């Protein structure tokens, strides 16, 4: 046999061995060669054949690669929230601010409003839980249709952490706070740490936040209790919360919205919007930024509205 014949035979043997090692049969190679290169297997070079084998193995392992990526993504998604949660817990510091959601308006709301107020309370809890400067959040007078809604449709509230929300159920904020010591809290502010622990809450230390008040809240004080009315009323009950505060002899105040923004509607916001604005202000000490971040754009008055 000639030398060229020997070399040709040796080359063919090497290629077949390469194919076997890579678990690719000749029939599959022939098919790929015709489909991808338009040539028979015997017409392509050694390098082209090797590349073809690699392509076949790449295609063969496609499902495994997709599954591996899915698994990796799943593992990363499981780790990332845990990492963020750990970092948040390490950085979180209670602001010491006391905020109450007064749920005593159950009888004034219809069914879809009960559903809405339940969702708003959930948003408040979530916002507080994920804030770097959470507040002492209380729920008072949870009863009637609203309590039934929580028990039947928002039953997970039983597992909510008390460090982020405390249900006082049928208790009123007045009975819970007035004449009692303020709740203890942690703070980064050394001045606040030196405040007397024996401070007792007086009626005037309770501030009902209402858009109807003549007073404006400019700062938030840990030695006060801020009340947000837990009602969805679409302006059916004007001055409802202000009248309640006057009857109880407690203070009232409104957020300084009109000092920073022009609103296209009456300055009445949802419960969770008010709460989120307060949380944002605690973190930024900037009312304007807080309003702009939380209040929906549709509530802002445009220049054209102003001209009219």
mmCIF file of C-alpha atoms in Angstrom:
data_model
loop_
_atom_site.group_PDB
_atom_site.id
_atom_site.type_symbol
_atom_site.label_atom_id
_atom_site.label_comp_id
_atom_site.label_asym_id
_atom_site.label_seq_id
_atom_site.Cartn_x
_atom_site.Cartn_y
_atom_site.Cartn_z
ATOM 1 C CA UNK A 1 0.000 0.000 0.000
ATOM 2 C CA UNK A 2 1.246 3.436 -0.843
ATOM 3 C CA UNK A 3 2.275 5.984 1.814
ATOM 4 C CA UNK A 4 -0.596 8.297 0.799
ATOM 5 C CA UNK A 5 -3.063 5.416 1.231
ATOM 6 C CA UNK A 6 -1.671 4.697 4.666
ATOM 7 C CA UNK A 7 -1.945 8.354 5.707
ATOM 8 C CA UNK A 8 -5.514 8.515 4.386
ATOM 9 C CA UNK A 9 -6.449 5.415 6.361
ATOM 10 C CA UNK A 10 -4.750 6.747 9.494
ATOM 11 C CA UNK A 11 -6.586 10.092 9.140
ATOM 12 C CA UNK A 12 -9.933 8.300 8.794
ATOM 13 C CA UNK A 13 -9.201 6.174 11.867
ATOM 14 C CA UNK A 14 -8.285 9.269 13.923
ATOM 15 C CA UNK A 15 -11.503 11.040 12.906
ATOM 16 C CA UNK A 16 -13.648 8.010 13.734
ATOM 17 C CA UNK A 17 -11.886 7.673 17.087
ATOM 18 C CA UNK A 18 -12.526 11.377 17.763
ATOM 19 C CA UNK A 19 -16.203 10.845 16.916
ATOM 20 C CA UNK A 20 -16.495 7.835 19.251
ATOM 21 C CA UNK A 21 -14.812 9.664 22.130
ATOM 22 C CA UNK A 22 -17.322 12.499 21.727
ATOM 23 C CA UNK A 23 -20.273 10.060 21.505
ATOM 24 C CA UNK A 24 -21.271 11.085 17.981
ATOM 25 C CA UNK A 25 -22.213 8.374 15.488
ATOM 26 C CA UNK A 26 -21.410 8.559 11.794
ATOM 27 C CA UNK A 27 -25.051 8.790 10.751
ATOM 28 C CA UNK A 28 -25.617 11.895 12.885
ATOM 29 C CA UNK A 29 -22.398 13.439 11.583
ATOM 30 C CA UNK A 30 -23.447 12.819 8.008
ATOM 31 C CA UNK A 31 -26.854 14.436 8.639
ATOM 32 C CA UNK A 32 -25.343 17.539 10.303
ATOM 33 C CA UNK A 33 -22.736 17.883 7.565
ATOM 34 C CA UNK A 34 -25.398 17.933 4.867
ATOM 35 C CA UNK A 35 -27.708 20.294 6.812
ATOM 36 C CA UNK A 36 -25.105 22.780 8.004
ATOM 37 C CA UNK A 37 -22.383 22.597 5.371
ATOM 38 C CA UNK A 38 -24.212 21.200 2.354
ATOM 39 C CA UNK A 39 -21.497 18.577 1.946
ATOM 40 C CA UNK A 40 -21.103 14.877 2.544
ATOM 41 C CA UNK A 41 -18.989 13.837 5.479
ATOM 42 C CA UNK A 42 -16.184 12.577 3.279
ATOM 43 C CA UNK A 43 -15.907 15.968 1.585
ATOM 44 C CA UNK A 44 -15.118 18.049 4.674
ATOM 45 C CA UNK A 45 -11.782 18.651 6.375
ATOM 46 C CA UNK A 46 -10.635 17.251 9.713
ATOM 47 C CA UNK A 47 -11.091 20.611 11.436
ATOM 48 C CA UNK A 48 -14.558 21.037 9.947
ATOM 49 C CA UNK A 49 -15.464 17.580 11.222
ATOM 50 C CA UNK A 50 -14.228 18.406 14.723
ATOM 51 C CA UNK A 51 -16.201 21.626 14.705
ATOM 52 C CA UNK A 52 -19.267 19.732 13.544
ATOM 53 C CA UNK A 53 -18.893 17.291 16.444
ATOM 54 C CA UNK A 54 -18.663 20.195 18.874
ATOM 55 C CA UNK A 55 -21.801 21.736 17.367
ATOM 56 C CA UNK A 56 -23.648 18.438 17.749
ATOM 57 C CA UNK A 57 -22.636 18.125 21.395
ATOM 58 C CA UNK A 58 -23.579 21.765 22.001
ATOM 59 C CA UNK A 59 -27.041 21.195 20.553
ATOM 60 C CA UNK A 60 -27.371 17.893 22.389
ATOM 61 C CA UNK A 61 -26.688 19.579 25.740
ATOM 62 C CA UNK A 62 -28.988 22.544 25.104
ATOM 63 C CA UNK A 63 -31.748 21.302 27.420
ATOM 64 C CA UNK A 64 -29.238 20.586 30.166
ATOM 65 C CA UNK A 65 -27.784 24.098 29.828
ATOM 66 C CA UNK A 66 -31.234 25.689 29.948
ATOM 67 C CA UNK A 67 -32.097 23.672 33.038
ATOM 68 C CA UNK A 68 -28.771 24.574 34.668
ATOM 69 C CA UNK A 69 -29.384 28.281 34.032
ATOM 70 C CA UNK A 70 -32.874 27.993 35.490
ATOM 71 C CA UNK A 71 -31.504 26.265 38.563
ATOM 72 C CA UNK A 72 -28.762 28.853 38.973
ATOM 73 C CA UNK A 73 -31.279 31.679 38.614
ATOM 74 C CA UNK A 74 -33.568 30.012 41.130
ATOM 75 C CA UNK A 75 -30.746 29.618 43.631
ATOM 76 C CA UNK A 76 -29.710 33.235 43.120
ATOM 77 C CA UNK A 77 -33.286 34.456 43.561
ATOM 78 C CA UNK A 78 -33.549 32.486 46.793
ATOM 79 C CA UNK A 79 -30.282 33.852 48.122
ATOM 80 C CA UNK A 80 -30.774 37.493 47.081
ATOM 81 C CA UNK A 81 -33.897 38.209 49.187
ATOM 82 C CA UNK A 82 -32.258 36.528 52.181
ATOM 83 C CA UNK A 83 -29.159 38.658 51.662
ATOM 84 C CA UNK A 84 -31.232 41.850 51.314
ATOM 85 C CA UNK A 85 -33.301 40.894 54.356
ATOM 86 C CA UNK A 86 -30.162 40.297 56.437
ATOM 87 C CA UNK A 87 -28.657 43.622 55.330
ATOM 88 C CA UNK A 88 -31.939 45.423 56.070
ATOM 89 C CA UNK A 89 -32.170 43.932 59.560
ATOM 90 C CA UNK A 90 -28.588 44.984 60.244
ATOM 91 C CA UNK A 91 -29.260 48.577 59.155
ATOM 92 C CA UNK A 92 -32.791 48.972 60.526
ATOM 93 C CA UNK A 93 -33.212 51.289 63.498
ATOM 94 C CA UNK A 94 -36.572 52.099 65.026
ATOM 95 C CA UNK A 95 -37.305 55.813 64.692
ATOM 96 C CA UNK A 96 -39.337 55.917 67.899
ATOM 97 C CA UNK A 97 -42.219 57.683 66.152
ATOM 98 C CA UNK A 98 -45.664 56.452 67.225
ATOM 99 C CA UNK A 99 -48.318 56.139 64.518
ATOM 100 C CA UNK A 100 -51.821 54.757 64.992
ATOM 101 C CA UNK A 101 -54.290 53.633 62.348
ATOM 102 C CA UNK A 102 -57.684 54.395 63.891
ATOM 103 C CA UNK A 103 -60.069 51.744 62.536
ATOM 104 C CA UNK A 104 -63.166 52.960 64.387
ATOM 105 C CA UNK A 105 -65.089 53.920 61.230
ATOM 106 C CA UNK A 106 -66.222 50.433 60.289
ATOM 107 C CA UNK A 107 -69.954 51.274 60.244
ATOM 108 C CA UNK A 108 -69.426 54.217 57.864
ATOM 109 C CA UNK A 109 -67.952 52.119 55.075
ATOM 110 C CA UNK A 110 -69.545 49.890 52.458
ATOM 111 C CA UNK A 111 -68.195 46.486 51.436
ATOM 112 C CA UNK A 112 -65.738 47.557 48.712
ATOM 113 C CA UNK A 113 -64.381 50.256 51.045
ATOM 114 C CA UNK A 114 -63.805 47.624 53.737
ATOM 115 C CA UNK A 115 -61.820 45.641 51.178
ATOM 116 C CA UNK A 116 -59.835 48.746 50.242
ATOM 117 C CA UNK A 117 -58.968 49.701 53.820
ATOM 118 C CA UNK A 118 -57.756 46.155 54.443
ATOM 119 C CA UNK A 119 -55.393 46.414 51.489
ATOM 120 C CA UNK A 120 -54.153 49.806 52.679
ATOM 121 C CA UNK A 121 -53.303 48.428 56.120
ATOM 122 C CA UNK A 122 -51.365 45.617 54.444
ATOM 123 C CA UNK A 123 -49.361 48.193 52.473
ATOM 124 C CA UNK A 124 -48.617 50.106 55.666
ATOM 125 C CA UNK A 125 -47.276 46.979 57.332
ATOM 126 C CA UNK A 126 -45.147 46.100 54.312
ATOM 127 C CA UNK A 127 -43.744 49.643 54.079
ATOM 128 C CA UNK A 128 -42.887 49.687 57.777
ATOM 129 C CA UNK A 129 -41.289 46.246 57.679
ATOM 130 C CA UNK A 130 -39.039 47.265 54.768
ATOM 131 C CA UNK A 131 -38.129 50.737 56.021
ATOM 132 C CA UNK A 132 -34.679 51.557 57.359
ATOM 133 C CA UNK A 133 -36.385 53.734 59.974
ATOM 134 C CA UNK A 134 -39.561 51.869 60.967
ATOM 135 C CA UNK A 135 -42.088 53.382 63.368
ATOM 136 C CA UNK A 136 -44.128 52.027 66.252
ATOM 137 C CA UNK A 137 -47.282 51.182 64.278
ATOM 138 C CA UNK A 138 -50.533 50.432 66.090
ATOM 139 C CA UNK A 139 -53.962 49.315 64.865
ATOM 140 C CA UNK A 140 -56.860 50.292 67.147
ATOM 141 C CA UNK A 141 -60.599 49.523 67.185
ATOM 142 C CA UNK A 142 -60.395 46.706 64.670
ATOM 143 C CA UNK A 143 -63.907 45.308 64.826
ATOM 144 C CA UNK A 144 -67.081 44.624 62.861
ATOM 145 C CA UNK A 145 -66.844 44.077 59.101
ATOM 146 C CA UNK A 146 -63.211 45.150 58.992
ATOM 147 C CA UNK A 147 -62.173 42.604 61.622
ATOM 148 C CA UNK A 148 -64.135 39.924 59.775
ATOM 149 C CA UNK A 149 -62.285 40.870 56.596
ATOM 150 C CA UNK A 150 -58.945 40.456 58.370
ATOM 151 C CA UNK A 151 -59.921 37.174 60.011
ATOM 152 C CA UNK A 152 -61.282 35.600 56.834
ATOM 153 C CA UNK A 153 -59.323 37.137 53.951
ATOM 154 C CA UNK A 154 -56.160 38.569 55.514
ATOM 155 C CA UNK A 155 -55.530 35.842 58.082
ATOM 156 C CA UNK A 156 -51.760 36.175 57.582
ATOM 157 C CA UNK A 157 -51.940 39.281 59.777
ATOM 158 C CA UNK A 158 -51.829 36.893 62.746
ATOM 159 C CA UNK A 159 -48.209 36.142 61.795
ATOM 160 C CA UNK A 160 -47.149 39.754 61.255
ATOM 161 C CA UNK A 161 -44.247 40.716 63.497
ATOM 162 C CA UNK A 162 -45.189 42.889 66.463
ATOM 163 C CA UNK A 163 -42.015 44.899 66.056
ATOM 164 C CA UNK A 164 -43.547 46.241 62.826
ATOM 165 C CA UNK A 165 -47.235 46.379 63.768
ATOM 166 C CA UNK A 166 -49.236 45.905 66.943
ATOM 167 C CA UNK A 167 -52.952 45.146 66.930
ATOM 168 C CA UNK A 168 -54.769 46.604 69.934
ATOM 169 C CA UNK A 169 -58.030 45.198 68.536
ATOM 170 C CA UNK A 170 -60.989 46.851 70.277
ATOM 171 C CA UNK A 171 -58.882 49.232 72.388
ATOM 172 C CA UNK A 172 -58.953 52.924 71.502
ATOM 173 C CA UNK A 173 -55.779 54.935 71.083
ATOM 174 C CA UNK A 174 -57.018 57.338 73.781
ATOM 175 C CA UNK A 175 -57.364 54.602 76.415
ATOM 176 C CA UNK A 176 -54.101 52.954 75.390
ATOM 177 C CA UNK A 177 -51.883 56.053 75.451
ATOM 178 C CA UNK A 178 -53.348 58.833 77.623
ATOM 179 C CA UNK A 179 -51.972 58.766 81.143
ATOM 180 C CA UNK A 180 -49.486 56.010 80.226
ATOM 181 C CA UNK A 181 -45.755 56.075 79.663
ATOM 182 C CA UNK A 182 -44.625 56.424 76.076
ATOM 183 C CA UNK A 183 -43.421 53.159 74.507
ATOM 184 C CA UNK A 184 -39.692 52.559 74.843
ATOM 185 C CA UNK A 185 -37.724 52.768 71.615
ATOM 186 C CA UNK A 186 -34.233 52.678 70.128
ATOM 187 C CA UNK A 187 -32.779 55.647 68.318
ATOM 188 C CA UNK A 188 -29.491 56.854 66.874
ATOM 189 C CA UNK A 189 -30.177 60.316 68.287
ATOM 190 C CA UNK A 190 -28.318 60.800 71.591
ATOM 191 C CA UNK A 191 -30.610 63.687 72.579
ATOM 192 C CA UNK A 192 -33.638 61.428 72.233
ATOM 193 C CA UNK A 193 -31.911 58.726 74.252
ATOM 194 C CA UNK A 194 -31.615 61.151 77.142
ATOM 195 C CA UNK A 195 -35.330 61.959 77.168
ATOM 196 C CA UNK A 196 -36.994 60.901 80.400
ATOM 197 C CA UNK A 197 -38.332 57.369 80.254
ATOM 198 C CA UNK A 198 -41.013 58.350 82.741
ATOM 199 C CA UNK A 199 -42.746 60.727 80.320
ATOM 200 C CA UNK A 200 -46.503 60.301 80.387
ATOM 201 C CA UNK A 201 -48.748 60.875 77.383
ATOM 202 C CA UNK A 202 -51.255 63.738 77.778
ATOM 203 C CA UNK A 203 -54.301 64.299 75.507
ATOM 204 C CA UNK A 204 -52.507 67.134 73.702
ATOM 205 C CA UNK A 205 -49.654 64.747 72.901
ATOM 206 C CA UNK A 206 -52.019 62.871 70.627
ATOM 207 C CA UNK A 207 -52.168 64.472 67.178
ATOM 208 C CA UNK A 208 -54.916 63.519 64.751
ATOM 209 C CA UNK A 209 -53.686 64.064 61.199
ATOM 210 C CA UNK A 210 -56.493 65.651 59.210
ATOM 211 C CA UNK A 211 -56.540 67.812 56.088
ATOM 212 C CA UNK A 212 -59.112 70.075 57.811
ATOM 213 C CA UNK A 213 -56.772 71.230 60.601
ATOM 214 C CA UNK A 214 -55.442 74.789 60.804
ATOM 215 C CA UNK A 215 -52.233 73.467 62.356
ATOM 216 C CA UNK A 216 -49.321 72.181 60.280
ATOM 217 C CA UNK A 217 -46.974 69.412 61.310
ATOM 218 C CA UNK A 218 -43.392 70.327 60.396
ATOM 219 C CA UNK A 219 -41.500 67.786 62.484
ATOM 220 C CA UNK A 220 -42.329 64.385 63.958
ATOM 221 C CA UNK A 221 -41.836 63.997 67.703
ATOM 222 C CA UNK A 222 -41.297 60.611 69.413
ATOM 223 C CA UNK A 223 -43.067 62.048 72.468
ATOM 224 C CA UNK A 224 -46.300 62.396 70.526
ATOM 225 C CA UNK A 225 -48.744 59.940 68.983
ATOM 226 C CA UNK A 226 -49.886 60.583 65.398
ATOM 227 C CA UNK A 227 -53.293 59.251 64.375
ATOM 228 C CA UNK A 228 -54.340 58.400 60.812
ATOM 229 C CA UNK A 229 -58.057 57.846 60.295
ATOM 230 C CA UNK A 230 -58.642 54.379 58.869
ATOM 231 C CA UNK A 231 -61.512 55.213 56.575
ATOM 232 C CA UNK A 232 -62.271 55.199 52.846
ATOM 233 C CA UNK A 233 -65.090 57.736 52.463
ATOM 234 C CA UNK A 234 -64.604 59.622 49.162
ATOM 235 C CA UNK A 235 -65.355 62.885 51.010
ATOM 236 C CA UNK A 236 -68.798 61.706 52.175
ATOM 237 C CA UNK A 237 -68.018 62.716 55.754
ATOM 238 C CA UNK A 238 -66.351 66.158 55.741
ATOM 239 C CA UNK A 239 -64.373 67.088 58.851
ATOM 240 C CA UNK A 240 -65.164 63.704 60.427
ATOM 241 C CA UNK A 241 -61.749 63.166 62.007
ATOM 242 C CA UNK A 242 -61.349 66.796 63.031
ATOM 243 C CA UNK A 243 -64.683 66.719 64.877
ATOM 244 C CA UNK A 244 -63.657 63.517 66.665
ATOM 245 C CA UNK A 245 -60.360 65.069 67.772
ATOM 246 C CA UNK A 246 -62.092 68.219 69.079
ATOM 247 C CA UNK A 247 -64.569 66.095 71.056
ATOM 248 C CA UNK A 248 -61.707 64.137 72.642
ATOM 249 C CA UNK A 249 -59.686 67.247 73.435
ATOM 250 C CA UNK A 250 -56.668 66.074 71.467
ATOM 251 C CA UNK A 251 -54.519 67.969 68.972
ATOM 252 C CA UNK A 252 -54.916 68.084 65.202
ATOM 253 C CA UNK A 253 -52.508 68.857 62.388
ATOM 254 C CA UNK A 254 -52.231 68.527 58.635
ATOM 255 C CA UNK A 255 -49.289 67.670 56.449
ATOM 256 C CA UNK A 256 -47.618 70.719 54.833
ATOM 257 C CA UNK A 257 -48.641 69.645 51.338
ATOM 258 C CA UNK A 258 -49.752 73.092 50.111
ATOM 259 C CA UNK A 259 -46.362 74.564 51.054
ATOM 260 C CA UNK A 260 -44.670 72.382 48.453
ATOM 261 C CA UNK A 261 -47.253 71.192 45.917
ATOM 262 C CA UNK A 262 -50.322 72.322 44.027
ATOM 263 C CA UNK A 263 -53.003 69.665 44.233
ATOM 264 C CA UNK A 264 -55.756 69.214 41.656
ATOM 265 C CA UNK A 265 -58.083 67.745 44.274
ATOM 266 C CA UNK A 266 -58.825 68.218 47.963
ATOM 267 C CA UNK A 267 -55.771 67.243 49.992
ATOM 268 C CA UNK A 268 -57.183 63.895 51.167
ATOM 269 C CA UNK A 269 -54.917 60.896 50.647
ATOM 270 C CA UNK A 270 -55.299 57.178 51.232
ATOM 271 C CA UNK A 271 -54.227 55.769 54.584
ATOM 272 C CA UNK A 272 -51.158 54.069 53.154
ATOM 273 C CA UNK A 273 -50.105 57.215 51.247
ATOM 274 C CA UNK A 274 -50.150 59.272 54.444
ATOM 275 C CA UNK A 275 -48.237 56.558 56.276
ATOM 276 C CA UNK A 276 -45.647 56.180 53.508
ATOM 277 C CA UNK A 277 -45.125 59.960 53.390
ATOM 278 C CA UNK A 278 -44.401 59.967 57.122
ATOM 279 C CA UNK A 279 -41.967 57.051 56.749
ATOM 280 C CA UNK A 280 -40.215 58.786 53.875
ATOM 281 C CA UNK A 281 -39.946 62.044 55.812
ATOM 282 C CA UNK A 282 -38.435 60.238 58.798
ATOM 283 C CA UNK A 283 -35.701 58.930 56.500
ATOM 284 C CA UNK A 284 -35.093 62.048 54.389
ATOM 285 C CA UNK A 285 -36.212 64.962 56.609
ATOM 286 C CA UNK A 286 -37.509 66.462 53.368
ATOM 287 C CA UNK A 287 -41.267 66.969 52.961
ATOM 288 C CA UNK A 288 -41.114 67.865 49.290
ATOM 289 C CA UNK A 289 -39.184 64.743 48.321
ATOM 290 C CA UNK A 290 -41.523 62.661 50.449
ATOM 291 C CA UNK A 291 -44.635 64.071 48.791
ATOM 292 C CA UNK A 292 -43.251 63.706 45.280
ATOM 293 C CA UNK A 293 -42.180 60.119 45.876
ATOM 294 C CA UNK A 294 -45.488 58.928 47.345
ATOM 295 C CA UNK A 295 -48.382 61.042 46.032
ATOM 296 C CA UNK A 296 -49.728 59.850 42.629
ATOM 297 C CA UNK A 297 -49.022 62.260 39.765
ATOM 298 C CA UNK A 298 -52.705 62.480 38.863
ATOM 299 C CA UNK A 299 -53.308 64.454 42.058
ATOM 300 C CA UNK A 300 -50.933 67.248 41.015
ATOM 301 C CA UNK A 301 -52.312 70.407 39.423
ATOM 302 C CA UNK A 302 -50.804 71.274 36.053
ATOM 303 C CA UNK A 303 -49.858 74.796 34.943
ATOM 304 C CA UNK A 304 -52.949 74.844 32.694
ATOM 305 C CA UNK A 305 -55.146 74.032 35.699
ATOM 306 C CA UNK A 306 -53.521 76.841 37.624
ATOM 307 C CA UNK A 307 -54.226 79.362 34.830
ATOM 308 C CA UNK A 308 -57.856 78.344 34.731
#
